[in-house]
Amino acid sequence: MRQVHVITHPLVQHKLTLMRKKDASTSTFRRLLNELSMLMAYEVTRDMPTQPIEIETPLEPMTGSVIDGKKLVLASILRAGTGILDGMLTVVPGARVGHIGLYRDPATLQAVEYYFKMPDLMQERDVIVVDPMLATGHSAVAAIARVKTLQPRSIKFLCLLAAPEGVAALHAAHPDVPLFTAAIDRELNDHGYILPGLGDAGDRIFGTQ
Ligand code: URA
């Protein structure tokens, strides 16, 4: 699929492998997620617009190029998406941050929104929706549909790990949204966990289990 970018860089694959290990501590997991988020930010922002700017080096004037970080919105799907923000904000400190809270209705199994806060003037901004795990894809599909109502300039989706089922669901619902991930794993189990995966990303980031 043209819109799926698997980031195969050796540093990304190395850090992801260390994160998957069941005996990685909460602090190790968090540190690796930070580092990975920085590396993935590099890849997902590859086509960001740049502006020429006149500067002076100690030796002579030159034309450099800069991004307008404020035009970027990192839209975190709560709660695990929060774990990706720090690393990405380290490399794009001017980016704006949005939050999307969704829960699964036990009766209908549909994603229901309980929180949604984005910056203003979304029509002028590029959005990267972030969530470490793309499992069934329900949350990602619903989050992107909601972000689309604000008509941003562009939308991308970034995760650490994806299941084939989630990739298919995302692509079916939003074929216009590029997906960036460090790996596409084998399958989902009966509880919606990615196999081989890394377990519950939220629990591992926040140490809640
Ligand atoms: N969410 C997680 O945190 N882990 C999975 O494997 C699937 C969804």
mmCIF file of C-alpha atoms and ligand atoms in Angstrom:
data_model
loop_
_atom_site.group_PDB
_atom_site.id
_atom_site.type_symbol
_atom_site.label_atom_id
_atom_site.label_comp_id
_atom_site.label_asym_id
_atom_site.label_seq_id
_atom_site.Cartn_x
_atom_site.Cartn_y
_atom_site.Cartn_z
ATOM 1 C CA MET A 1 0.000 0.000 0.000
ATOM 2 C CA ARG A 2 1.424 3.318 -1.090
ATOM 3 C CA GLN A 3 0.305 5.103 2.061
ATOM 4 C CA VAL A 4 2.029 2.735 4.519
ATOM 5 C CA HIS A 5 5.562 3.678 5.574
ATOM 6 C CA VAL A 6 7.411 1.125 7.697
ATOM 7 C CA ILE A 7 10.444 2.823 9.237
ATOM 8 C CA THR A 8 13.126 0.173 8.866
ATOM 9 C CA HIS A 9 16.068 2.279 10.056
ATOM 10 C CA PRO A 10 18.381 0.081 12.197
ATOM 11 C CA LEU A 11 18.219 2.464 15.176
ATOM 12 C CA VAL A 12 14.421 2.325 15.152
ATOM 13 C CA GLN A 13 14.364 -1.470 14.892
ATOM 14 C CA HIS A 14 16.976 -1.821 17.659
ATOM 15 C CA LYS A 15 15.085 0.362 20.118
ATOM 16 C CA LEU A 16 11.744 -1.239 19.266
ATOM 17 C CA THR A 17 13.200 -4.695 19.952
ATOM 18 C CA LEU A 18 14.443 -3.572 23.388
ATOM 19 C CA MET A 19 11.010 -2.140 24.175
ATOM 20 C CA ARG A 20 9.269 -5.390 23.295
ATOM 21 C CA LYS A 21 11.221 -7.350 25.940
ATOM 22 C CA LYS A 22 8.933 -8.258 28.815
ATOM 23 C CA ASP A 23 11.583 -7.477 31.420
ATOM 24 C CA ALA A 24 12.184 -3.886 30.223
ATOM 25 C CA SER A 25 11.456 -1.662 33.227
ATOM 26 C CA THR A 26 8.995 1.241 33.098
ATOM 27 C CA SER A 27 11.842 3.763 33.029
ATOM 28 C CA THR A 28 13.665 1.885 30.255
ATOM 29 C CA PHE A 29 10.447 1.543 28.247
ATOM 30 C CA ARG A 30 9.731 5.254 28.597
ATOM 31 C CA ARG A 31 13.272 6.280 27.644
ATOM 32 C CA LEU A 32 13.221 4.069 24.568
ATOM 33 C CA LEU A 33 9.795 5.387 23.567
ATOM 34 C CA ASN A 34 11.155 8.938 23.834
ATOM 35 C CA GLU A 35 14.138 8.105 21.659
ATOM 36 C CA LEU A 36 11.998 6.262 19.128
ATOM 37 C CA SER A 37 9.525 9.131 18.976
ATOM 38 C CA MET A 38 12.370 11.517 18.091
ATOM 39 C CA LEU A 39 13.594 9.202 15.345
ATOM 40 C CA MET A 40 10.095 8.690 13.971
ATOM 41 C CA ALA A 41 9.444 12.442 14.070
ATOM 42 C CA TYR A 42 12.383 12.809 11.708
ATOM 43 C CA GLU A 43 10.748 10.440 9.206
ATOM 44 C CA VAL A 44 7.155 11.652 9.495
ATOM 45 C CA THR A 45 8.141 15.312 8.997
ATOM 46 C CA ARG A 46 10.295 14.602 5.955
ATOM 47 C CA ASP A 47 7.971 16.537 3.591
ATOM 48 C CA MET A 48 7.301 19.477 5.929
ATOM 49 C CA PRO A 49 7.334 22.805 4.086
ATOM 50 C CA THR A 50 10.416 24.994 4.602
ATOM 51 C CA GLN A 51 10.869 28.731 4.150
ATOM 52 C CA PRO A 52 14.050 30.466 3.009
ATOM 53 C CA ILE A 53 15.556 32.778 5.620
ATOM 54 C CA GLU A 54 18.452 35.207 5.360
ATOM 55 C CA ILE A 55 20.994 34.714 8.154
ATOM 56 C CA GLU A 56 24.586 35.624 8.858
ATOM 57 C CA THR A 57 27.175 33.046 9.837
ATOM 58 C CA PRO A 58 30.326 34.344 11.593
ATOM 59 C CA LEU A 59 31.881 34.494 8.098
ATOM 60 C CA GLU A 60 29.186 35.706 5.668
ATOM 61 C CA PRO A 61 25.472 36.041 4.928
ATOM 62 C CA MET A 62 23.617 33.034 3.521
ATOM 63 C CA THR A 63 20.112 31.811 2.780
ATOM 64 C CA GLY A 64 19.073 29.071 5.180
ATOM 65 C CA SER A 65 15.751 27.251 5.499
ATOM 66 C CA VAL A 66 13.435 26.840 8.446
ATOM 67 C CA ILE A 67 10.167 25.077 9.206
ATOM 68 C CA ASP A 68 7.168 26.709 10.853
ATOM 69 C CA GLY A 69 6.768 24.287 13.765
ATOM 70 C CA LYS A 70 3.619 26.057 14.977
ATOM 71 C CA LYS A 71 1.780 24.801 11.901
ATOM 72 C CA LEU A 72 2.179 21.236 13.136
ATOM 73 C CA VAL A 73 -0.365 19.673 15.491
ATOM 74 C CA LEU A 74 0.439 16.479 17.357
ATOM 75 C CA ALA A 75 -2.949 14.954 18.129
ATOM 76 C CA SER A 76 -2.558 12.376 20.883
ATOM 77 C CA ILE A 77 -5.110 9.597 21.324
ATOM 78 C CA LEU A 78 -5.433 9.204 25.109
ATOM 79 C CA ARG A 79 -3.926 7.746 27.037
ATOM 80 C CA ALA A 80 -0.967 5.984 25.407
ATOM 81 C CA GLY A 81 -0.502 8.636 22.693
ATOM 82 C CA THR A 82 0.831 10.922 25.431
ATOM 83 C CA GLY A 83 3.937 8.734 25.575
ATOM 84 C CA ILE A 84 4.913 9.797 22.052
ATOM 85 C CA LEU A 85 4.558 13.546 22.641
ATOM 86 C CA ASP A 86 7.741 14.263 24.629
ATOM 87 C CA GLY A 87 10.112 12.818 22.036
ATOM 88 C CA MET A 88 8.380 14.516 19.125
ATOM 89 C CA LEU A 89 8.232 17.863 20.944
ATOM 90 C CA THR A 90 11.965 17.606 21.637
ATOM 91 C CA VAL A 91 12.629 17.826 17.905
ATOM 92 C CA VAL A 92 9.691 20.106 16.968
ATOM 93 C CA PRO A 93 9.303 22.221 20.121
ATOM 94 C CA GLY A 94 6.949 24.713 18.500
ATOM 95 C CA ALA A 95 4.346 22.105 17.568
ATOM 96 C CA ARG A 96 0.848 22.479 18.975
ATOM 97 C CA VAL A 97 -0.748 19.577 20.844
ATOM 98 C CA GLY A 98 -4.298 18.252 20.664
ATOM 99 C CA HIS A 99 -5.934 15.491 22.697
ATOM 100 C CA ILE A 100 -8.571 12.970 21.728
ATOM 101 C CA GLY A 101 -10.212 10.757 24.371
ATOM 102 C CA LEU A 102 -12.201 7.748 23.193
ATOM 103 C CA TYR A 103 -13.639 4.719 24.971
ATOM 104 C CA ARG A 104 -15.202 1.616 23.555
ATOM 105 C CA ASP A 105 -18.944 1.290 24.225
ATOM 106 C CA PRO A 106 -19.255 -2.278 25.603
ATOM 107 C CA ALA A 107 -22.673 -2.750 23.973
ATOM 108 C CA THR A 108 -21.976 -1.440 20.462
ATOM 109 C CA LEU A 109 -18.144 -1.822 20.522
ATOM 110 C CA GLN A 110 -18.022 1.567 18.800
ATOM 111 C CA ALA A 111 -15.506 4.257 19.814
ATOM 112 C CA VAL A 112 -17.254 7.002 21.806
ATOM 113 C CA GLU A 113 -15.614 10.391 22.278
ATOM 114 C CA TYR A 114 -15.252 11.720 25.853
ATOM 115 C CA TYR A 115 -12.676 14.454 25.206
ATOM 116 C CA PHE A 116 -11.594 16.471 22.197
ATOM 117 C CA LYS A 117 -9.431 19.569 22.279
ATOM 118 C CA MET A 118 -7.500 20.938 19.311
ATOM 119 C CA PRO A 119 -5.752 24.260 18.655
ATOM 120 C CA ASP A 120 -7.657 26.946 16.746
ATOM 121 C CA LEU A 121 -7.193 27.711 13.036
ATOM 122 C CA MET A 122 -6.901 24.031 12.147
ATOM 123 C CA GLN A 123 -7.389 24.792 8.436
ATOM 124 C CA GLU A 124 -3.863 26.246 8.424
ATOM 125 C CA ARG A 125 -2.237 23.305 10.180
ATOM 126 C CA ASP A 126 -0.843 19.846 9.434
ATOM 127 C CA VAL A 127 -1.882 17.130 11.878
ATOM 128 C CA ILE A 128 -0.053 14.001 12.993
ATOM 129 C CA VAL A 129 -2.401 11.745 14.968
ATOM 130 C CA VAL A 130 -0.297 9.639 17.365
ATOM 131 C CA ASP A 131 -0.999 6.402 19.225
ATOM 132 C CA PRO A 132 1.670 3.750 19.937
ATOM 133 C CA MET A 133 -0.508 0.780 18.937
ATOM 134 C CA LEU A 134 -2.716 0.403 15.846
ATOM 135 C CA ALA A 135 -4.616 -2.741 16.859
ATOM 136 C CA THR A 136 -8.223 -3.050 15.575
ATOM 137 C CA GLY A 137 -7.930 0.470 14.198
ATOM 138 C CA HIS A 138 -11.276 1.564 15.731
ATOM 139 C CA SER A 139 -9.791 4.428 17.763
ATOM 140 C CA ALA A 140 -7.550 5.635 14.952
ATOM 141 C CA VAL A 141 -10.411 5.574 12.431
ATOM 142 C CA ALA A 142 -12.730 7.489 14.796
ATOM 143 C CA ALA A 143 -10.026 9.978 15.843
ATOM 144 C CA ILE A 144 -9.085 10.774 12.265
ATOM 145 C CA ALA A 145 -12.743 11.147 11.244
ATOM 146 C CA ARG A 146 -13.194 13.680 14.061
ATOM 147 C CA VAL A 147 -10.020 15.591 13.146
ATOM 148 C CA LYS A 148 -11.197 15.689 9.511
ATOM 149 C CA THR A 149 -14.300 17.676 10.537
ATOM 150 C CA LEU A 150 -11.912 20.574 11.306
ATOM 151 C CA GLN A 151 -10.473 20.408 7.770
ATOM 152 C CA PRO A 152 -6.745 20.633 8.546
ATOM 153 C CA ARG A 153 -4.281 21.090 5.677
ATOM 154 C CA SER A 154 -3.126 17.465 5.997
ATOM 155 C CA ILE A 155 -3.385 14.447 8.320
ATOM 156 C CA LYS A 156 -0.915 11.619 8.980
ATOM 157 C CA PHE A 157 -1.100 8.765 11.468
ATOM 158 C CA LEU A 158 1.945 7.639 13.456
ATOM 159 C CA CYS A 159 2.252 4.532 15.620
ATOM 160 C CA LEU A 160 5.018 2.262 16.875
ATOM 161 C CA LEU A 161 3.385 -1.036 16.074
ATOM 162 C CA ALA A 162 0.512 -1.989 13.810
ATOM 163 C CA ALA A 163 -1.529 -5.156 13.309
ATOM 164 C CA PRO A 164 -2.474 -6.071 9.739
ATOM 165 C CA GLU A 165 -6.143 -5.774 10.788
ATOM 166 C CA GLY A 166 -5.588 -2.177 11.937
ATOM 167 C CA VAL A 167 -3.700 -1.235 8.800
ATOM 168 C CA ALA A 168 -6.558 -2.594 6.663
ATOM 169 C CA ALA A 169 -9.219 -0.806 8.734
ATOM 170 C CA LEU A 170 -7.365 2.505 8.611
ATOM 171 C CA HIS A 171 -6.731 2.248 4.914
ATOM 172 C CA ALA A 172 -10.378 1.295 4.178
ATOM 173 C CA ALA A 173 -11.774 4.237 6.181
ATOM 174 C CA HIS A 174 -9.115 6.835 5.346
ATOM 175 C CA PRO A 175 -7.214 5.896 2.192
ATOM 176 C CA ASP A 176 -5.945 9.478 1.993
ATOM 177 C CA VAL A 177 -4.117 9.302 5.362
ATOM 178 C CA PRO A 178 -0.506 8.045 5.281
ATOM 179 C CA LEU A 179 0.453 5.631 8.048
ATOM 180 C CA PHE A 180 3.937 5.658 9.622
ATOM 181 C CA THR A 181 4.938 2.726 11.827
ATOM 182 C CA ALA A 182 8.096 0.963 13.007
ATOM 183 C CA ALA A 183 6.627 -2.497 12.359
ATOM 184 C CA ILE A 184 3.573 -4.414 11.192
ATOM 185 C CA ASP A 185 3.249 -7.462 13.435
ATOM 186 C CA ARG A 186 1.601 -10.814 12.733
ATOM 187 C CA GLU A 187 -1.966 -10.562 14.055
ATOM 188 C CA LEU A 188 -4.370 -9.606 16.846
ATOM 189 C CA ASN A 189 -5.279 -12.079 19.555
ATOM 190 C CA ASP A 190 -8.859 -12.609 20.809
ATOM 191 C CA HIS A 191 -8.451 -9.758 23.305
ATOM 192 C CA GLY A 192 -7.342 -7.260 20.676
ATOM 193 C CA TYR A 193 -3.636 -7.379 21.602
ATOM 194 C CA ILE A 194 -1.004 -7.283 18.891
ATOM 195 C CA LEU A 195 1.136 -10.437 18.509
ATOM 196 C CA PRO A 196 4.036 -10.632 19.133
ATOM 197 C CA GLY A 197 3.598 -6.961 20.125
ATOM 198 C CA LEU A 198 4.853 -5.385 23.315
ATOM 199 C CA GLY A 199 1.862 -5.778 25.633
ATOM 200 C CA ASP A 200 -0.311 -2.942 26.869
ATOM 201 C CA ALA A 201 1.489 0.232 25.805
ATOM 202 C CA GLY A 202 -0.372 2.453 28.301
ATOM 203 C CA ASP A 203 0.424 0.179 31.232
ATOM 204 C CA ARG A 204 4.063 -0.058 30.207
ATOM 205 C CA ILE A 205 4.455 3.723 29.765
ATOM 206 C CA PHE A 206 2.707 4.678 32.987
ATOM 207 C CA GLY A 207 3.669 1.662 35.115
ATOM 208 C CA THR A 208 0.050 0.874 35.877
ATOM 209 C CA GLN A 209 0.456 -2.883 35.969
HETATM 210 N N1 URA B 1 -3.197 -1.652 22.746
HETATM 211 C C1 URA B 1 -2.067 -1.985 23.406
HETATM 212 O O1 URA B 1 -1.618 -1.273 24.282
HETATM 213 N N2 URA B 1 -1.449 -3.132 23.054
HETATM 214 C C2 URA B 1 -1.899 -3.961 22.089
HETATM 215 O O2 URA B 1 -1.272 -4.976 21.805
HETATM 216 C C3 URA B 1 -3.081 -3.572 21.417
HETATM 217 C C4 URA B 1 -3.708 -2.418 21.762
#
